[in-house]
Amino acid sequence: MKQKLVFVTNNSHKLREVKEILDEKFDIVSLNDLGIDEEIPETADTLEGNALQKARFVHSRTQLNCFADDTGLEVEALEGAPGVYSARYAGENASFDDNMNKLLDALGENSKRKASFRTAIALILDDAEYLFEGSVEGIILNEKHGIDGFGYDPVFQPIEHNQSFAEMEASLKNSISHRGRAVKKLALFLLDKNE
Ligand code: IMP
C-alpha cells in the first residue's frame, strides 16, 4: 500500500507537478483533501524557515507525515529580491501579473538579468525534520512569454534553454525546475527510507 504523505499546499499547479514525481510510490494528499482551509502563517525571513513553519503547523494539527515548500525568485541586480517575499512583491494581495509587472519595472532596461529560483522543502517524517533544496539559474526576460505554468513563469527563462517556463512542456519544466530538483531529492530520500 502506498504511504500517505501530506503536501502542505492548495496550489493545484504545484500539486500536479509534485504528483508527477511522487505519485507512483506515495499517496499525496493536499490541504483540500484534508479539509484544512485555514491560512497557514509564513512569517519567517528565510525559505527554509517558512517551509518548516508550514510543515510544523500541519503536523501539529494532523500528526501525519507531511512536507511543505517555499520558493523565492532571487534576482542578482536587485540584490536577491524579491526572494522570500516573492508572493507578495507587489503587495499583500498581488496577482501573478502585478508581481511580474513590478519586477519588469524594477529591472527596466538593465542588461544584468541573472536570476535564480530556489525552493526549500521541509519534511516531517516519523516526528523527525529534514530539509531539501533545489535551484535553477536563468534570466528575467524583457517581457512575458507564454501562458502556461504560474507565478513568474512567463518572465523566467532557465539557462541553456530558449523558452520561458510558461512556454515549456510541463514535464520539461519539472525536470529542470527548482521545485522539481528539490522534490527529486525528497523522493530519493523517501524511497531510500521506504526500502
Ligand atoms: P511559494 O512560496 O511557493 O508560494 O512561492 C512564492 C512565489 O514564487 C509565488 O509568487 C509563486 O507564484 C512564485 N513561484 C513559486 N514557484 C514558482 C514556479 O515554479 N514558477 C514561477 N513562479 C513560482
PDB file of C-alpha atoms and ligand atoms in Angstrom:
ATOM      1  CA  MET A   1       0.000   0.000   0.000  1.00  0.00           C
ATOM      2  CA  LYS A   2       1.205   3.476  -0.817  1.00  0.00           C
ATOM      3  CA  GLN A   3       2.407   5.587   2.106  1.00  0.00           C
ATOM      4  CA  LYS A   4       0.223   8.612   2.823  1.00  0.00           C
ATOM      5  CA  LEU A   5       2.066  11.929   2.705  1.00  0.00           C
ATOM      6  CA  VAL A   6       0.531  15.371   3.054  1.00  0.00           C
ATOM      7  CA  PHE A   7       1.754  18.103   0.720  1.00  0.00           C
ATOM      8  CA  VAL A   8       1.057  21.343   2.570  1.00  0.00           C
ATOM      9  CA  THR A   9      -0.407  23.241  -0.375  1.00  0.00           C
ATOM     10  CA  ASN A  10      -3.629  24.158  -2.110  1.00  0.00           C
ATOM     11  CA  ASN A  11      -1.845  25.282  -5.236  1.00  0.00           C
ATOM     12  CA  SER A  12      -3.160  22.924  -7.932  1.00  0.00           C
ATOM     13  CA  HIS A  13      -0.185  23.634 -10.235  1.00  0.00           C
ATOM     14  CA  LYS A  14       2.285  22.632  -7.548  1.00  0.00           C
ATOM     15  CA  LEU A  15       0.233  19.609  -6.593  1.00  0.00           C
ATOM     16  CA  ARG A  16       0.208  18.393 -10.194  1.00  0.00           C
ATOM     17  CA  GLU A  17       3.974  18.965 -10.526  1.00  0.00           C
ATOM     18  CA  VAL A  18       4.754  17.092  -7.327  1.00  0.00           C
ATOM     19  CA  LYS A  19       2.360  14.219  -8.033  1.00  0.00           C
ATOM     20  CA  GLU A  20       4.078  13.664 -11.388  1.00  0.00           C
ATOM     21  CA  ILE A  21       7.268  12.860  -9.482  1.00  0.00           C
ATOM     22  CA  LEU A  22       5.998  11.089  -6.342  1.00  0.00           C
ATOM     23  CA  ASP A  23       2.647   9.562  -7.286  1.00  0.00           C
ATOM     24  CA  GLU A  24       3.877   6.101  -8.142  1.00  0.00           C
ATOM     25  CA  LYS A  25       5.070   5.362  -4.623  1.00  0.00           C
ATOM     26  CA  PHE A  26       3.176   7.781  -2.391  1.00  0.00           C
ATOM     27  CA  ASP A  27      -0.423   8.729  -1.810  1.00  0.00           C
ATOM     28  CA  ILE A  28      -0.032  12.516  -1.918  1.00  0.00           C
ATOM     29  CA  VAL A  29      -2.869  14.401  -0.251  1.00  0.00           C
ATOM     30  CA  SER A  30      -3.322  18.173  -0.205  1.00  0.00           C
ATOM     31  CA  LEU A  31      -4.767  20.505   2.426  1.00  0.00           C
ATOM     32  CA  ASN A  32      -8.033  20.486   0.456  1.00  0.00           C
ATOM     33  CA  ASP A  33      -8.194  16.708   0.715  1.00  0.00           C
ATOM     34  CA  LEU A  34      -7.845  17.033   4.499  1.00  0.00           C
ATOM     35  CA  GLY A  35     -10.380  19.850   4.753  1.00  0.00           C
ATOM     36  CA  ILE A  36      -7.802  22.260   6.192  1.00  0.00           C
ATOM     37  CA  ASP A  37      -8.697  25.706   4.906  1.00  0.00           C
ATOM     38  CA  GLU A  38      -7.039  27.941   7.484  1.00  0.00           C
ATOM     39  CA  GLU A  39      -4.433  30.469   6.427  1.00  0.00           C
ATOM     40  CA  ILE A  40      -1.077  28.966   7.433  1.00  0.00           C
ATOM     41  CA  PRO A  41       1.389  31.538   8.764  1.00  0.00           C
ATOM     42  CA  GLU A  42       4.557  32.170   6.740  1.00  0.00           C
ATOM     43  CA  THR A  43       6.336  34.754   8.829  1.00  0.00           C
ATOM     44  CA  ALA A  44       9.947  33.539   8.773  1.00  0.00           C
ATOM     45  CA  ASP A  45      12.594  35.511   6.898  1.00  0.00           C
ATOM     46  CA  THR A  46      14.085  32.533   5.071  1.00  0.00           C
ATOM     47  CA  LEU A  47      12.610  29.979   2.674  1.00  0.00           C
ATOM     48  CA  GLU A  48      13.722  27.161   4.986  1.00  0.00           C
ATOM     49  CA  GLY A  49      12.065  28.871   7.960  1.00  0.00           C
ATOM     50  CA  ASN A  50       8.765  29.274   6.132  1.00  0.00           C
ATOM     51  CA  ALA A  51       8.784  25.694   4.852  1.00  0.00           C
ATOM     52  CA  LEU A  52       9.396  24.400   8.396  1.00  0.00           C
ATOM     53  CA  GLN A  53       6.721  26.691   9.822  1.00  0.00           C
ATOM     54  CA  LYS A  54       4.104  25.347   7.367  1.00  0.00           C
ATOM     55  CA  ALA A  55       5.074  21.694   7.866  1.00  0.00           C
ATOM     56  CA  ARG A  56       5.037  22.040  11.675  1.00  0.00           C
ATOM     57  CA  PHE A  57       1.608  23.713  11.559  1.00  0.00           C
ATOM     58  CA  VAL A  58       0.028  20.818   9.655  1.00  0.00           C
ATOM     59  CA  HIS A  59       1.910  18.155  11.569  1.00  0.00           C
ATOM     60  CA  SER A  60       0.699  19.568  14.870  1.00  0.00           C
ATOM     61  CA  ARG A  61      -2.916  19.517  13.579  1.00  0.00           C
ATOM     62  CA  THR A  62      -2.889  16.074  11.940  1.00  0.00           C
ATOM     63  CA  GLN A  63       0.112  14.096  13.281  1.00  0.00           C
ATOM     64  CA  LEU A  64       0.526  12.941   9.660  1.00  0.00           C
ATOM     65  CA  ASN A  65       3.822  12.758   7.799  1.00  0.00           C
ATOM     66  CA  CYS A  66       3.952  15.889   5.688  1.00  0.00           C
ATOM     67  CA  PHE A  67       6.117  18.227   3.681  1.00  0.00           C
ATOM     68  CA  ALA A  68       5.875  21.893   2.765  1.00  0.00           C
ATOM     69  CA  ASP A  69       7.759  24.006   0.260  1.00  0.00           C
ATOM     70  CA  ASP A  70       8.659  27.636  -0.014  1.00  0.00           C
ATOM     71  CA  THR A  71      10.056  29.244  -3.133  1.00  0.00           C
ATOM     72  CA  GLY A  72      11.714  32.529  -3.891  1.00  0.00           C
ATOM     73  CA  LEU A  73      12.913  34.219  -7.049  1.00  0.00           C
ATOM     74  CA  GLU A  74      16.312  35.793  -6.365  1.00  0.00           C
ATOM     75  CA  VAL A  75      17.329  38.473  -8.873  1.00  0.00           C
ATOM     76  CA  GLU A  76      21.011  39.385  -8.893  1.00  0.00           C
ATOM     77  CA  ALA A  77      20.636  43.046  -9.953  1.00  0.00           C
ATOM     78  CA  LEU A  78      18.035  43.508  -7.192  1.00  0.00           C
ATOM     79  CA  GLU A  79      20.337  42.075  -4.528  1.00  0.00           C
ATOM     80  CA  GLY A  80      18.342  38.890  -4.195  1.00  0.00           C
ATOM     81  CA  ALA A  81      14.875  40.485  -4.182  1.00  0.00           C
ATOM     82  CA  PRO A  82      12.057  39.551  -4.238  1.00  0.00           C
ATOM     83  CA  GLY A  83      13.405  36.362  -2.573  1.00  0.00           C
ATOM     84  CA  VAL A  84      11.352  35.185   0.373  1.00  0.00           C
ATOM     85  CA  TYR A  85       8.830  37.954  -0.408  1.00  0.00           C
ATOM     86  CA  SER A  86       8.186  36.768  -3.997  1.00  0.00           C
ATOM     87  CA  ALA A  87       4.479  36.015  -3.472  1.00  0.00           C
ATOM     88  CA  ARG A  88       3.725  39.486  -2.124  1.00  0.00           C
ATOM     89  CA  TYR A  89       6.325  41.510  -4.032  1.00  0.00           C
ATOM     90  CA  ALA A  90       3.701  43.943  -5.362  1.00  0.00           C
ATOM     91  CA  GLY A  91       1.619  43.908  -2.158  1.00  0.00           C
ATOM     92  CA  GLU A  92      -0.339  41.578   0.121  1.00  0.00           C
ATOM     93  CA  ASN A  93      -2.965  40.534  -2.444  1.00  0.00           C
ATOM     94  CA  ALA A  94      -0.839  40.931  -5.540  1.00  0.00           C
ATOM     95  CA  SER A  95      -1.683  38.816  -8.587  1.00  0.00           C
ATOM     96  CA  PHE A  96       0.969  36.986 -10.621  1.00  0.00           C
ATOM     97  CA  ASP A  97       0.700  39.778 -13.206  1.00  0.00           C
ATOM     98  CA  ASP A  98       1.140  42.507 -10.577  1.00  0.00           C
ATOM     99  CA  ASN A  99       4.304  40.812  -9.327  1.00  0.00           C
ATOM    100  CA  MET A 100       5.736  40.290 -12.813  1.00  0.00           C
ATOM    101  CA  ASN A 101       4.949  43.884 -13.809  1.00  0.00           C
ATOM    102  CA  LYS A 102       6.698  45.205 -10.726  1.00  0.00           C
ATOM    103  CA  LEU A 103       9.721  43.034 -11.460  1.00  0.00           C
ATOM    104  CA  LEU A 104       9.904  44.124 -15.113  1.00  0.00           C
ATOM    105  CA  ASP A 105       9.634  47.775 -13.999  1.00  0.00           C
ATOM    106  CA  ALA A 106      12.314  47.333 -11.334  1.00  0.00           C
ATOM    107  CA  LEU A 107      14.753  45.918 -13.897  1.00  0.00           C
ATOM    108  CA  GLY A 108      13.771  48.333 -16.680  1.00  0.00           C
ATOM    109  CA  GLU A 109      16.396  48.258 -19.426  1.00  0.00           C
ATOM    110  CA  ASN A 110      19.049  46.797 -17.098  1.00  0.00           C
ATOM    111  CA  SER A 111      21.087  44.316 -19.135  1.00  0.00           C
ATOM    112  CA  LYS A 112      22.092  42.375 -16.000  1.00  0.00           C
ATOM    113  CA  ARG A 113      19.150  39.993 -15.763  1.00  0.00           C
ATOM    114  CA  LYS A 114      20.527  36.916 -13.971  1.00  0.00           C
ATOM    115  CA  ALA A 115      18.131  35.307 -11.512  1.00  0.00           C
ATOM    116  CA  SER A 116      17.527  32.007  -9.814  1.00  0.00           C
ATOM    117  CA  PHE A 117      14.540  30.255  -8.410  1.00  0.00           C
ATOM    118  CA  ARG A 118      15.220  28.464  -5.138  1.00  0.00           C
ATOM    119  CA  THR A 119      12.913  26.042  -3.322  1.00  0.00           C
ATOM    120  CA  ALA A 120      13.258  24.768   0.227  1.00  0.00           C
ATOM    121  CA  ILE A 121      11.278  21.706   1.265  1.00  0.00           C
ATOM    122  CA  ALA A 122      10.732  20.769   4.896  1.00  0.00           C
ATOM    123  CA  LEU A 123       9.701  17.180   5.593  1.00  0.00           C
ATOM    124  CA  ILE A 124       8.374  15.866   8.873  1.00  0.00           C
ATOM    125  CA  LEU A 125       8.618  12.092   8.853  1.00  0.00           C
ATOM    126  CA  ASP A 126       8.010   9.995  11.947  1.00  0.00           C
ATOM    127  CA  ASP A 127       8.462  13.160  14.030  1.00  0.00           C
ATOM    128  CA  ALA A 128      11.925  13.989  12.642  1.00  0.00           C
ATOM    129  CA  GLU A 129      12.536  17.093  10.500  1.00  0.00           C
ATOM    130  CA  TYR A 130      14.535  17.186   7.253  1.00  0.00           C
ATOM    131  CA  LEU A 131      15.334  19.962   4.746  1.00  0.00           C
ATOM    132  CA  PHE A 132      15.903  19.705   0.980  1.00  0.00           C
ATOM    133  CA  GLU A 133      16.842  22.383  -1.530  1.00  0.00           C
ATOM    134  CA  GLY A 134      16.644  22.837  -5.284  1.00  0.00           C
ATOM    135  CA  SER A 135      17.503  25.735  -7.542  1.00  0.00           C
ATOM    136  CA  VAL A 136      17.669  26.730 -11.185  1.00  0.00           C
ATOM    137  CA  GLU A 137      19.540  29.630 -12.754  1.00  0.00           C
ATOM    138  CA  GLY A 138      18.262  31.740 -15.584  1.00  0.00           C
ATOM    139  CA  ILE A 139      17.437  35.241 -16.741  1.00  0.00           C
ATOM    140  CA  ILE A 140      14.492  37.591 -16.419  1.00  0.00           C
ATOM    141  CA  LEU A 141      13.134  38.237 -19.916  1.00  0.00           C
ATOM    142  CA  ASN A 142      12.287  41.773 -21.074  1.00  0.00           C
ATOM    143  CA  GLU A 143       8.634  40.841 -21.432  1.00  0.00           C
ATOM    144  CA  LYS A 144       6.236  37.991 -20.684  1.00  0.00           C
ATOM    145  CA  HIS A 145       6.398  34.910 -22.923  1.00  0.00           C
ATOM    146  CA  GLY A 146       3.908  32.032 -22.837  1.00  0.00           C
ATOM    147  CA  ILE A 147       0.748  31.323 -20.920  1.00  0.00           C
ATOM    148  CA  ASP A 148       1.311  28.011 -19.134  1.00  0.00           C
ATOM    149  CA  GLY A 149       2.506  27.471 -15.581  1.00  0.00           C
ATOM    150  CA  PHE A 150       2.026  30.074 -12.888  1.00  0.00           C
ATOM    151  CA  GLY A 151       3.732  32.777 -10.860  1.00  0.00           C
ATOM    152  CA  TYR A 152       6.770  34.288 -12.563  1.00  0.00           C
ATOM    153  CA  ASP A 153       6.938  31.543 -15.229  1.00  0.00           C
ATOM    154  CA  PRO A 154       6.338  33.891 -18.232  1.00  0.00           C
ATOM    155  CA  VAL A 155       9.330  36.102 -17.359  1.00  0.00           C
ATOM    156  CA  PHE A 156      11.827  33.409 -16.302  1.00  0.00           C
ATOM    157  CA  GLN A 157      13.989  31.642 -18.859  1.00  0.00           C
ATOM    158  CA  PRO A 158      16.305  28.943 -17.482  1.00  0.00           C
ATOM    159  CA  ILE A 159      19.911  28.918 -18.756  1.00  0.00           C
ATOM    160  CA  GLU A 160      20.630  26.706 -21.753  1.00  0.00           C
ATOM    161  CA  HIS A 161      17.011  26.965 -22.879  1.00  0.00           C
ATOM    162  CA  ASN A 162      15.344  29.361 -25.278  1.00  0.00           C
ATOM    163  CA  GLN A 163      11.843  29.217 -23.840  1.00  0.00           C
ATOM    164  CA  SER A 164      10.381  30.709 -20.700  1.00  0.00           C
ATOM    165  CA  PHE A 165       8.976  28.300 -18.096  1.00  0.00           C
ATOM    166  CA  ALA A 166       5.500  29.329 -19.319  1.00  0.00           C
ATOM    167  CA  GLU A 167       6.291  28.179 -22.874  1.00  0.00           C
ATOM    168  CA  MET A 168       7.667  24.785 -21.852  1.00  0.00           C
ATOM    169  CA  GLU A 169       6.025  21.406 -21.669  1.00  0.00           C
ATOM    170  CA  ALA A 170       5.196  20.781 -18.001  1.00  0.00           C
ATOM    171  CA  SER A 171       7.406  17.695 -17.988  1.00  0.00           C
ATOM    172  CA  LEU A 172      10.404  19.682 -19.243  1.00  0.00           C
ATOM    173  CA  LYS A 173       9.856  22.419 -16.646  1.00  0.00           C
ATOM    174  CA  ASN A 174       9.567  19.751 -13.959  1.00  0.00           C
ATOM    175  CA  SER A 175      12.784  18.064 -14.983  1.00  0.00           C
ATOM    176  CA  ILE A 176      14.885  21.226 -14.558  1.00  0.00           C
ATOM    177  CA  SER A 177      12.943  23.423 -12.155  1.00  0.00           C
ATOM    178  CA  HIS A 178      13.877  24.435  -8.603  1.00  0.00           C
ATOM    179  CA  ARG A 179      10.885  22.559  -7.165  1.00  0.00           C
ATOM    180  CA  GLY A 180      11.430  19.546  -9.450  1.00  0.00           C
ATOM    181  CA  ARG A 181      15.019  19.288  -8.226  1.00  0.00           C
ATOM    182  CA  ALA A 182      14.079  19.697  -4.573  1.00  0.00           C
ATOM    183  CA  VAL A 183      11.246  17.151  -4.922  1.00  0.00           C
ATOM    184  CA  LYS A 184      13.626  14.670  -6.565  1.00  0.00           C
ATOM    185  CA  LYS A 185      15.941  14.939  -3.549  1.00  0.00           C
ATOM    186  CA  LEU A 186      12.938  14.417  -1.285  1.00  0.00           C
ATOM    187  CA  ALA A 187      11.840  11.418  -3.371  1.00  0.00           C
ATOM    188  CA  LEU A 188      15.293   9.782  -3.280  1.00  0.00           C
ATOM    189  CA  PHE A 189      15.383  10.223   0.475  1.00  0.00           C
ATOM    190  CA  LEU A 190      11.874   8.798   0.948  1.00  0.00           C
ATOM    191  CA  LEU A 191      12.436   5.870  -1.391  1.00  0.00           C
ATOM    192  CA  ASP A 192      15.650   5.025   0.416  1.00  0.00           C
ATOM    193  CA  LYS A 193      13.829   5.094   3.774  1.00  0.00           C
ATOM    194  CA  ASN A 194      10.984   3.026   2.328  1.00  0.00           C
ATOM    195  CA  GLU A 195      13.174   0.137   1.120  1.00  0.00           C
TER     196      GLU A 195
HETATM  197  P1  IMP B   1       5.641  29.877  -2.836  1.00  0.00           P
HETATM  198  O1  IMP B   1       6.435  30.182  -1.649  1.00  0.00           O
HETATM  199  O2  IMP B   1       5.972  28.540  -3.404  1.00  0.00           O
HETATM  200  O3  IMP B   1       4.174  30.115  -2.672  1.00  0.00           O
HETATM  201  O4  IMP B   1       6.101  30.864  -3.980  1.00  0.00           O
HETATM  202  C1  IMP B   1       6.425  32.209  -3.785  1.00  0.00           C
HETATM  203  C2  IMP B   1       6.245  32.964  -5.061  1.00  0.00           C
HETATM  204  O5  IMP B   1       7.056  32.406  -6.100  1.00  0.00           O
HETATM  205  C3  IMP B   1       4.821  32.986  -5.595  1.00  0.00           C
HETATM  206  O6  IMP B   1       4.577  34.275  -6.126  1.00  0.00           O
HETATM  207  C4  IMP B   1       4.808  31.978  -6.675  1.00  0.00           C
HETATM  208  O7  IMP B   1       3.906  32.299  -7.657  1.00  0.00           O
HETATM  209  C5  IMP B   1       6.229  32.048  -7.186  1.00  0.00           C
HETATM  210  N1  IMP B   1       6.610  30.714  -7.651  1.00  0.00           N
HETATM  211  C6  IMP B   1       6.763  29.595  -6.909  1.00  0.00           C
HETATM  212  N2  IMP B   1       7.078  28.562  -7.695  1.00  0.00           N
HETATM  213  C7  IMP B   1       7.110  29.050  -8.965  1.00  0.00           C
HETATM  214  C8  IMP B   1       7.348  28.441 -10.242  1.00  0.00           C
HETATM  215  O8  IMP B   1       7.585  27.238 -10.388  1.00  0.00           O
HETATM  216  N3  IMP B   1       7.288  29.264 -11.294  1.00  0.00           N
HETATM  217  C9  IMP B   1       7.014  30.590 -11.187  1.00  0.00           C
HETATM  218  N4  IMP B   1       6.765  31.187 -10.051  1.00  0.00           N
HETATM  219  C10 IMP B   1       6.805  30.419  -8.926  1.00  0.00           C
END
